[in-house]
Tab-separated table of C-alpha atoms in Angstrom:
chain	number	residue	atom	x	y	z
A	1	VAL	CA	-6.161	6.278	-26.562
A	2	ASN	CA	-8.762	6.477	-23.644
A	3	LYS	CA	-9.159	7.996	-20.324
A	4	ILE	CA	-6.085	11.188	-21.887
A	5	ASP	CA	-8.768	13.422	-19.281
A	6	THR	CA	-7.292	11.693	-15.946
A	7	GLU	CA	-4.573	13.855	-14.489
A	8	GLY	CA	-0.957	12.327	-15.163
A	9	ALA	CA	-1.964	11.118	-18.796
A	10	GLN	CA	1.011	10.259	-21.311
A	11	PRO	CA	-0.397	9.348	-24.422
A	12	GLU	CA	3.040	10.031	-25.876
A	13	ARG	CA	4.677	6.854	-23.424
A	14	VAL	CA	1.932	5.170	-24.619
A	15	ARG	CA	2.960	5.077	-27.798
A	16	THR	CA	6.421	4.184	-26.524
A	17	GLU	CA	5.327	1.479	-25.266
A	18	MET	CA	3.544	0.299	-28.301
A	19	THR	CA	6.081	0.028	-30.350
A	20	GLN	CA	7.709	-2.759	-27.886
A	21	GLN	CA	5.073	-4.861	-28.989
A	22	GLY	CA	5.168	-3.919	-32.577
A	23	LEU	CA	2.799	-1.299	-33.252
A	24	GLN	CA	4.547	1.638	-34.312
A	25	PRO	CA	2.574	4.933	-34.306
A	26	ALA	CA	1.921	5.847	-38.169
A	27	GLU	CA	2.777	9.954	-36.942
A	28	TRP	CA	6.230	7.949	-36.735
A	29	GLY	CA	6.431	6.431	-39.998
A	30	GLY	CA	4.730	2.584	-38.625
A	31	GLU	CA	1.184	1.781	-39.749
A	32	THR	CA	-0.783	2.086	-36.707
A	33	GLU	CA	-2.826	4.607	-36.716
A	34	PHE	CA	-3.048	6.285	-32.803
A	35	VAL	CA	-6.306	8.388	-31.663
A	36	ASP	CA	-6.139	10.661	-27.874
A	37	VAL	CA	-9.403	10.159	-26.938
A	38	SER	CA	-11.868	10.472	-23.107
A	39	ALA	CA	-14.718	8.181	-22.993
A	40	LYS	CA	-15.768	10.549	-20.241
A	41	THR	CA	-15.763	13.386	-22.040
A	42	HIS	CA	-15.878	12.943	-25.637
A	43	GLU	CA	-13.005	14.829	-26.206
A	44	GLY	CA	-11.586	13.244	-29.965
A	45	LEU	CA	-14.048	11.228	-30.429
A	46	ASP	CA	-15.115	11.875	-33.897
A	47	THR	CA	-11.146	11.845	-35.176
A	48	LEU	CA	-11.643	8.261	-34.088
A	49	LEU	CA	-14.564	8.067	-36.414
A	50	GLU	CA	-12.594	9.956	-39.326
A	51	THR	CA	-10.135	7.573	-38.482
A	52	LEU	CA	-12.459	4.906	-38.738
A	53	GLN	CA	-13.666	5.747	-41.972
A	54	VAL	CA	-11.070	6.684	-43.838
A	55	VAL	CA	-8.587	3.149	-43.080
A	56	ALA	CA	-12.080	1.831	-43.748
A	57	GLU	CA	-12.063	3.116	-47.353
A	58	LEU	CA	-8.153	2.554	-47.792
A	59	ALA	CA	-8.441	-0.621	-46.694
A	60	GLU	CA	-11.581	-1.151	-48.925
A	61	LEU	CA	-13.242	-3.249	-45.653
A	62	LYS	CA	-16.220	-3.854	-46.664
A	63	ALA	CA	-19.086	-6.541	-45.427
A	64	ASN	CA	-20.945	-9.028	-47.204
A	65	PRO	CA	-25.098	-8.442	-45.815
A	66	ASP	CA	-26.128	-11.813	-48.043
A	67	VAL	CA	-24.787	-14.811	-45.853
A	68	GLU	CA	-24.853	-16.334	-42.488
A	69	ALA	CA	-23.747	-13.619	-39.801
A	70	SER	CA	-20.992	-14.148	-37.061
A	71	GLY	CA	-18.965	-12.130	-35.179
A	72	PHE	CA	-17.951	-11.937	-31.125
A	73	VAL	CA	-19.229	-11.512	-28.046
A	74	ILE	CA	-18.161	-8.060	-26.728
A	75	GLU	CA	-20.149	-8.151	-23.504
A	76	SER	CA	-22.696	-10.448	-21.233
A	77	LYS	CA	-25.350	-10.411	-18.369
A	78	LEU	CA	-27.910	-11.720	-17.075
A	79	ASP	CA	-30.813	-9.604	-16.930
A	80	ALA	CA	-33.793	-10.315	-14.251
A	81	GLY	CA	-36.833	-10.013	-16.091
A	82	ARG	CA	-35.482	-10.826	-19.792
A	83	GLY	CA	-33.209	-13.694	-19.279
A	84	PRO	CA	-29.245	-13.893	-21.084
A	85	VAL	CA	-27.765	-10.409	-22.963
A	86	ALA	CA	-24.953	-10.631	-24.529
A	87	THR	CA	-22.890	-7.368	-27.038
A	88	LEU	CA	-21.483	-8.732	-30.248
A	89	LEU	CA	-20.047	-7.158	-32.613
A	90	VAL	CA	-21.360	-9.025	-36.317
A	91	GLN	CA	-17.940	-9.253	-38.820
A	92	ARG	CA	-20.449	-10.475	-41.903
A	93	GLY	CA	-24.257	-11.780	-42.879
A	94	THR	CA	-27.612	-10.592	-41.651
A	95	LEU	CA	-28.321	-10.840	-37.673
A	96	ARG	CA	-32.429	-12.082	-36.980
A	97	VAL	CA	-34.279	-11.319	-33.481
A	98	GLY	CA	-32.140	-13.311	-30.642
A	99	ASP	CA	-31.113	-12.584	-27.327
A	100	ALA	CA	-27.455	-10.690	-27.038
A	101	LEU	CA	-26.155	-6.636	-27.905
A	102	VAL	CA	-25.182	-6.525	-31.294
A	103	LEU	CA	-22.366	-5.040	-33.169
A	104	VAL	CA	-23.302	-6.423	-37.222
A	105	GLN	CA	-19.655	-5.767	-38.741
A	106	ARG	CA	-20.975	-8.783	-41.637
A	107	GLY	CA	-23.581	-9.661	-43.125
A	108	THR	CA	-27.359	-9.486	-41.370
A	109	LEU	CA	-28.876	-10.415	-38.174
A	110	ARG	CA	-32.723	-11.118	-38.170
A	111	VAL	CA	-35.275	-12.242	-36.020
A	112	GLY	CA	-35.553	-15.913	-36.278
A	113	ASP	CA	-32.005	-16.767	-36.599
A	114	ALA	CA	-30.293	-20.113	-35.179
A	115	LEU	CA	-26.973	-18.805	-32.564
A	116	VAL	CA	-24.132	-20.737	-31.550
A	117	ALA	CA	-21.790	-18.938	-29.308
A	118	GLY	CA	-19.057	-20.756	-27.455
A	119	GLY	CA	-20.499	-23.807	-25.634
A	120	HIS	CA	-23.968	-21.733	-25.308
A	121	TRP	CA	-26.897	-21.505	-28.317
A	122	GLY	CA	-30.988	-19.773	-29.067
A	123	ARG	CA	-33.010	-18.414	-31.192
A	124	VAL	CA	-33.285	-14.847	-32.417
A	125	ARG	CA	-36.124	-14.239	-30.098
A	126	ALA	CA	-36.629	-11.056	-29.746
A	127	MET	CA	-34.043	-7.776	-30.947
A	128	ASN	CA	-33.583	-3.478	-29.948
A	129	ASP	CA	-31.137	-1.377	-31.808
A	130	TYR	CA	-28.819	1.050	-30.017
A	131	LEU	CA	-32.182	3.695	-28.747
A	132	GLY	CA	-34.466	1.035	-27.930
A	133	THR	CA	-36.612	0.267	-30.551
A	134	ARG	CA	-37.844	-2.889	-31.376
A	135	VAL	CA	-35.791	-4.091	-35.119
A	136	GLN	CA	-36.442	-7.247	-37.429
A	137	GLU	CA	-32.988	-8.057	-38.407
A	138	ALA	CA	-28.834	-6.139	-38.078
A	139	LEU	CA	-27.523	-5.295	-40.553
A	140	PRO	CA	-23.669	-4.761	-40.657
A	141	GLY	CA	-22.508	-2.033	-38.656
A	142	ASP	CA	-25.565	-2.029	-36.522
A	143	GLN	CA	-25.520	-1.875	-32.810
A	144	VAL	CA	-28.946	-4.849	-31.526
A	145	GLU	CA	-29.686	-6.078	-28.010
A	146	VAL	CA	-31.048	-8.994	-28.793
A	147	LEU	CA	-32.479	-11.957	-26.931
A	148	GLY	CA	-32.884	-15.671	-26.889
A	149	PHE	CA	-29.775	-17.374	-25.228
A	150	ASP	CA	-29.811	-20.737	-23.425
A	151	GLY	CA	-27.086	-19.270	-20.583
A	152	VAL	CA	-24.697	-16.533	-20.715
A	153	PRO	CA	-22.511	-16.725	-22.820
A	154	GLU	CA	-18.079	-15.890	-22.570
A	155	ALA	CA	-16.815	-12.191	-23.582
A	156	GLY	CA	-14.800	-13.305	-26.883
A	157	GLU	CA	-16.420	-16.150	-28.012
A	158	PHE	CA	-17.491	-16.258	-31.918
A	159	VAL	CA	-20.780	-16.128	-32.396
A	160	ARG	CA	-22.391	-17.143	-35.609
A	161	VAL	CA	-26.025	-17.849	-37.182
A	162	VAL	CA	-26.093	-21.702	-38.504
A	163	GLU	CA	-29.640	-23.580	-40.419
A	164	ASN	CA	-31.821	-24.435	-37.738
A	165	GLU	CA	-31.712	-24.878	-33.944
A	166	ARG	CA	-30.594	-28.911	-33.875
A	167	LYS	CA	-27.670	-28.012	-35.079
A	168	ALA	CA	-27.298	-25.039	-32.803
A	169	ARG	CA	-27.697	-27.730	-29.647
A	170	THR	CA	-25.165	-30.064	-31.352
A	171	LEU	CA	-22.213	-27.632	-31.832
A	172	ALA	CA	-22.761	-25.843	-28.528
A	173	ALA	CA	-22.680	-29.403	-26.471
A	174	ASP	CA	-19.842	-30.332	-28.272
A	175	ARG	CA	-18.015	-27.268	-27.984
A	176	ALA	CA	-19.500	-26.868	-24.047
A	177	ASN	CA	-17.128	-30.654	-23.388
A	178	ARG	CA	-14.566	-29.064	-25.721
A	179	LEU	CA	-14.334	-26.504	-23.129
A	180	LYS	CA	-14.360	-28.583	-20.397
A	181	THR	CA	-11.668	-31.133	-21.380
A	182	GLU	CA	-9.730	-28.411	-22.143
A	183	SER	CA	-10.619	-26.941	-17.922
A	184	LEU	CA	-9.229	-30.313	-16.931
A	185	ALA	CA	-6.159	-30.598	-18.602
A	186	ARG	CA	-5.549	-26.941	-17.698
A	187	GLN	CA	-6.187	-28.339	-14.192
A	188	SER	CA	-3.849	-31.359	-13.982
A	189	GLY	CA	-0.628	-30.022	-16.454
A	190	VAL	CA	1.018	-29.268	-12.842
A	191	LYS	CA	0.670	-32.705	-11.326
A	192	VAL	CA	1.602	-33.253	-7.620
A	193	SER	CA	0.907	-36.882	-5.821
A	194	LEU	CA	-0.534	-37.122	-2.523
A	195	GLU	CA	2.860	-37.628	-1.327
A	196	ASP	CA	3.705	-34.472	-2.595
A	197	ILE	CA	0.736	-32.171	-1.116
A	198	LEU	CA	1.400	-34.050	2.577
A	199	LYS	CA	4.686	-33.248	2.210
A	200	LEU	CA	4.207	-29.685	1.451
A	201	ALA	CA	1.609	-29.703	4.159
A	202	ARG	CA	3.454	-30.229	6.843
A	203	GLU	CA	6.221	-27.792	5.970
A	204	GLY	CA	3.397	-25.009	6.071
A	205	THR	CA	4.099	-24.119	2.849
A	206	LEU	CA	1.314	-25.130	0.571
A	207	LYS	CA	-0.815	-22.777	1.272
A	208	GLU	CA	-3.864	-21.756	-1.251
A	209	LEU	CA	-7.434	-19.256	-1.103
A	210	ASN	CA	-9.905	-20.457	-2.849
A	211	LEU	CA	-12.629	-18.160	-4.412
A	212	VAL	CA	-16.260	-18.575	-6.070
A	213	LEU	CA	-16.477	-15.085	-8.268
A	214	LYS	CA	-19.437	-13.553	-9.196
A	215	ALA	CA	-20.453	-10.386	-11.570
A	216	ASP	CA	-22.924	-8.892	-13.295
A	217	VAL	CA	-21.438	-8.878	-16.171
A	218	SER	CA	-18.689	-10.865	-17.949
A	219	GLY	CA	-16.679	-8.022	-19.253
A	220	SER	CA	-15.843	-7.658	-15.001
A	221	LEU	CA	-15.582	-11.088	-14.453
A	222	GLU	CA	-12.774	-11.006	-16.743
A	223	ALA	CA	-11.309	-7.758	-15.194
A	224	VAL	CA	-11.409	-9.139	-11.909
A	225	GLU	CA	-9.771	-12.465	-12.744
A	226	ASP	CA	-7.008	-10.378	-14.268
A	227	GLU	CA	-6.130	-8.635	-11.719
A	228	ILE	CA	-6.560	-11.582	-9.377
A	229	ALA	CA	-4.026	-13.043	-12.132
A	230	ARG	CA	-1.557	-10.356	-11.347
A	231	LEU	CA	-1.614	-10.690	-7.658
A	232	PRO	CA	1.587	-12.511	-6.539
A	233	GLN	CA	1.451	-16.207	-5.565
A	234	ASP	CA	4.110	-17.313	-5.189
A	235	GLU	CA	3.662	-18.900	-1.468
A	236	VAL	CA	-0.215	-17.986	-1.663
A	237	SER	CA	-2.089	-19.023	-4.603
A	238	VAL	CA	-5.407	-17.915	-5.733
A	239	ASN	CA	-7.780	-20.607	-6.727
A	240	VAL	CA	-10.532	-19.890	-8.846
A	241	ILE	CA	-13.121	-23.216	-8.133
A	242	HIS	CA	-15.512	-21.450	-9.921
A	243	ARG	CA	-17.066	-18.333	-12.041
A	244	GLY	CA	-19.830	-17.018	-13.084
A	245	VAL	CA	-22.539	-13.979	-14.157
A	246	GLY	CA	-25.389	-13.176	-12.182
A	247	GLY	CA	-26.446	-13.069	-8.561
A	248	ILE	CA	-24.746	-15.432	-5.787
A	249	ASN	CA	-27.397	-18.425	-5.532
A	250	GLU	CA	-27.163	-21.705	-3.403
A	251	SER	CA	-25.283	-23.564	-4.986
A	252	ASP	CA	-22.266	-20.695	-5.057
A	253	VAL	CA	-22.515	-21.298	-1.262
A	254	MET	CA	-22.261	-25.166	-1.223
A	255	LEU	CA	-19.801	-24.765	-3.326
A	256	GLY	CA	-17.552	-22.263	-1.042
A	257	ALA	CA	-19.280	-24.440	2.172
A	258	ALA	CA	-16.758	-27.683	0.466
A	259	SER	CA	-13.680	-25.928	-0.492
A	260	SER	CA	-13.696	-23.644	2.653
A	261	GLY	CA	-13.704	-20.656	0.133
A	262	VAL	CA	-15.017	-17.165	-0.365
A	263	ILE	CA	-17.424	-15.787	-2.506
A	264	LEU	CA	-16.512	-12.455	-3.887
A	265	GLY	CA	-19.363	-11.115	-5.332
A	266	PHE	CA	-18.933	-7.508	-8.091
A	267	ASN	CA	-22.666	-6.078	-7.968
A	268	VAL	CA	-24.132	-8.459	-7.136
A	269	ARG	CA	-25.864	-9.514	-4.512
A	270	PRO	CA	-27.088	-13.091	-2.966
A	271	VAL	CA	-30.470	-14.916	-4.561
A	272	GLY	CA	-33.334	-16.261	-2.823
A	273	ASP	CA	-32.279	-18.062	0.820
A	274	ALA	CA	-28.148	-18.229	-0.093
A	275	ARG	CA	-27.128	-15.696	2.524
A	276	ALA	CA	-29.284	-17.114	5.247
A	277	LEU	CA	-27.265	-20.886	3.648
A	278	ALA	CA	-23.944	-18.895	4.071
A	279	SER	CA	-23.979	-17.442	7.619
A	280	HIS	CA	-25.665	-21.144	7.924
A	281	GLU	CA	-22.253	-23.120	6.228
A	282	GLY	CA	-20.086	-19.914	7.943
A	283	VAL	CA	-19.298	-19.303	3.909
A	284	GLU	CA	-18.153	-15.590	4.222
A	285	ILE	CA	-19.402	-13.517	0.842
A	286	ARG	CA	-17.985	-9.760	-0.140
A	287	SER	CA	-19.122	-7.692	-2.643
A	288	TYR	CA	-18.109	-5.158	-4.119
A	289	THR	CA	-18.826	-2.576	-6.352
A	290	VAL	CA	-14.922	-1.176	-7.115
A	291	ILE	CA	-12.665	-3.869	-8.947
A	292	TYR	CA	-9.752	-2.389	-7.094
A	293	LYS	CA	-11.440	-2.669	-3.829
A	294	ALA	CA	-11.973	-6.352	-4.614
A	295	ILE	CA	-8.089	-6.655	-5.089
A	296	GLU	CA	-6.995	-4.530	-2.429
A	297	ASP	CA	-8.640	-6.496	0.516
A	298	LEU	CA	-7.698	-10.014	-1.484
A	299	ARG	CA	-4.043	-8.392	-1.459
A	300	ALA	CA	-4.660	-8.463	2.241
A	301	ALA	CA	-6.152	-12.010	3.090
A	302	MET	CA	-3.496	-13.255	0.874
A	303	GLU	CA	-0.870	-11.461	3.528
A	304	GLY	CA	-2.503	-12.720	6.418
A	305	MET	CA	-1.716	-16.168	5.272
A	306	LEU	CA	1.823	-15.203	5.035
A	307	GLU	CA	4.434	-16.277	7.888
A	308	PRO	CA	4.892	-13.580	10.120
A	309	GLU	CA	8.971	-12.583	9.348
A	310	GLU	CA	11.620	-12.370	12.535
A	311	VAL	CA	13.138	-9.388	12.566
A	312	GLU	CA	16.589	-8.483	14.749
A	313	ASP	CA	16.772	-4.801	16.462
A	314	SER	CA	20.118	-4.350	18.380
A	315	LEU	CA	19.679	-2.960	21.388
A	316	ALA	CA	23.538	-2.718	22.570
A	317	GLU	CA	27.228	-3.189	21.835
A	318	ILE	CA	30.351	-4.484	24.276
A	319	GLU	CA	33.854	-4.464	24.023
A	320	ILE	CA	35.221	-7.219	26.714
A	321	ARG	CA	38.319	-5.675	28.063
A	322	GLN	CA	39.207	-8.240	30.464
A	323	THR	CA	38.433	-11.738	32.412
A	324	PHE	CA	38.271	-13.499	35.629
A	325	ARG	CA	37.800	-17.009	36.773
A	326	ALA	CA	35.296	-17.255	40.028
A	327	SER	CA	34.983	-20.982	41.162
A	328	LYS	CA	31.401	-20.750	41.428
A	329	VAL	CA	30.138	-18.880	38.051
A	330	GLY	CA	32.644	-19.555	35.743
A	331	THR	CA	34.277	-17.820	33.300
A	332	ILE	CA	33.183	-13.626	34.375
A	333	ALA	CA	33.558	-11.138	31.286
A	334	GLY	CA	34.260	-7.697	32.479
A	335	CYS	CA	32.961	-5.404	29.989
A	336	PHE	CA	32.161	-1.858	28.493
A	337	VAL	CA	29.090	-0.764	26.942
A	338	THR	CA	29.689	1.188	24.307
A	339	GLU	CA	26.643	2.032	22.529
A	340	GLY	CA	22.784	0.956	23.697
A	341	LYS	CA	21.673	-0.108	27.133
A	342	VAL	CA	21.777	-4.193	27.787
A	343	THR	CA	19.692	-5.620	29.883
A	344	ARG	CA	20.116	-9.198	31.973
A	345	GLY	CA	18.490	-12.514	29.781
A	346	SER	CA	18.868	-10.527	27.191
A	347	LYS	CA	20.006	-12.245	23.561
A	348	THR	CA	23.628	-11.645	22.028
A	349	ARG	CA	26.657	-12.908	20.458
A	350	LEU	CA	29.829	-13.701	20.998
A	351	VAL	CA	32.103	-12.163	17.490
A	352	ARG	CA	36.058	-12.507	17.538
A	353	ASP	CA	38.456	-11.709	14.842
A	354	GLY	CA	34.503	-10.829	12.745
A	355	THR	CA	32.616	-14.973	13.357
A	356	VAL	CA	30.337	-15.415	15.541
A	357	ILE	CA	31.226	-18.401	17.971
A	358	TYR	CA	28.435	-18.065	20.504
A	359	ASP	CA	25.024	-17.173	20.119
A	360	GLY	CA	22.672	-17.499	23.686
A	361	GLU	CA	21.672	-15.173	26.597
A	362	ILE	CA	23.310	-12.816	29.588
A	363	ALA	CA	23.016	-15.402	32.299
A	364	SER	CA	24.358	-12.895	34.929
A	365	LEU	CA	24.782	-9.076	34.684
A	366	ARG	CA	26.351	-6.531	37.757
A	367	ARG	CA	28.105	-4.286	38.353
A	368	PHE	CA	31.212	-3.156	41.225
A	369	ASN	CA	29.742	-6.774	43.383
A	370	GLU	CA	25.958	-5.854	42.322
A	371	ASP	CA	23.114	-7.651	40.827
A	372	VAL	CA	21.325	-5.302	38.223
A	373	ARG	CA	18.970	-5.370	35.783
A	374	GLU	CA	20.793	-3.059	32.920
A	375	VAL	CA	23.160	-1.137	32.287
A	376	ALA	CA	23.504	1.668	30.228
A	377	SER	CA	25.693	3.262	27.277
A	378	GLY	CA	29.281	4.061	29.150
A	379	PHE	CA	29.619	2.377	31.608
A	380	GLU	CA	31.481	-1.130	33.005
A	381	CYS	CA	30.091	-4.056	34.145
A	382	GLY	CA	30.385	-7.625	34.636
A	383	ILE	CA	28.457	-10.379	32.414
A	384	VAL	CA	28.556	-13.931	32.176
A	385	LEU	CA	27.029	-15.967	29.486
A	386	THR	CA	24.646	-18.858	29.204
A	387	ASN	CA	26.516	-22.236	29.083
A	388	PHE	CA	29.533	-20.693	27.593
A	389	ALA	CA	33.269	-19.323	29.366
A	390	ASP	CA	35.390	-19.085	26.455
A	391	VAL	CA	35.371	-14.915	26.412
A	392	LYS	CA	38.645	-13.934	25.816
A	393	GLU	CA	39.441	-10.138	25.698
A	394	GLY	CA	39.116	-7.860	22.300
A	395	ASP	CA	36.053	-9.909	21.902
A	396	LEU	CA	33.006	-8.219	21.042
A	397	LEU	CA	29.071	-8.525	22.503
A	398	GLU	CA	26.426	-7.879	20.051
A	399	VAL	CA	22.969	-7.990	21.965
A	400	TYR	CA	19.774	-7.893	19.650
A	401	THR	CA	16.146	-9.134	20.257
A	402	THR	CA	13.909	-10.268	17.814
A	403	ARG	CA	9.731	-9.664	16.848
A	404	LYS	CA	8.279	-10.910	14.404
A	405	VAL	CA	5.976	-9.194	11.788
A	406	ASP	CA	3.532	-9.066	9.194
A	407	ARG	CA	4.993	-9.457	6.008
A	408	GLN	CA	3.612	-8.219	2.955
A	409	LEU	CA	3.205	-9.437	-1.295
A	410	PRO	CA	5.596	-7.645	-3.374
A	411	ASP	CA	4.541	-5.778	-6.462
A	412	ARG	CA	1.619	-6.868	-9.055
A	413	VAL	CA	2.728	-8.968	-12.219
A	414	THR	CA	2.865	-7.941	-14.814
């Protein structure tokens, strides 16, 4: 349970919420170990290491260093000088020199090993430990930085050592094709016909904000996407048309121009002629260093795409106490203003026995024999309604005005 040093931290509440997910704390009679820590102040880290050691001993968790290394990508980035760099957690085997940051759990990682991570492959060219010292192999539990991938693998991808580069290329290509097919399948999960799209466009109900996401590391990219997914998208949807690690390049700009989208960069900047091309194509590039600031701006942009809401303000309430007939103007309602102030030309409703039977405007407003612009509360007046003469004693007039206000998105989806 991290960040216990922050103001308002409630570790006990975290435990309570985790019990709802089936994770019962050991101190409450369950089987899940909870340790309160602070990565900033280092509080509780010694207890965490001791707890891990105890659990490993009790469960007899052991790693085999004599098999092919495998594990998971924890983090990855595109280093300007060294190329793709990834953080791996190796579960078994031995890992040898390549290009990624690796925590070996099982097996041994050595320089020269051929690796496959999702749709990417590589050969370990060099490895550094957490102190920056060059090493030739990484045993289970060692943390190393590895160089050698052909691209930036996704965080969470399974990584394993294979016999040679040819097999690594083949497996990576197959995996890349499968990921592309799955992505297309997800995009086509909701089938909308051309007629439906045209209908929604005519009705003004189809609103979409296209985004190109770029970040310095894949972990940041996933964090931004998670926050975007939690935004309410019932009326305005956010469509991430492309995501990637590294600087904003010309291809990103052209993709944003083709889709009328916005480029959102986290801890990255335009490279080469990307900025000039964006200016020429009219593509907006937004750069951020704080995720929540990016989400706030994105939320504001989505709210700007919402149709404004019409709000009604009450101006006056009027009682009709007597009616008069005039040959030139029709029926005149003798009224008493009980609340507010009524003006000529105002919108008004006529309510009879709790039912609205007229909704229009005040055509004429008089006091005694003179036309007036307004009548305040506590005064009598004569009112003629536009195209309506069926007024009776005891009817009520509600005078109101309408205005449009910007709407706000509801709270984030949890």
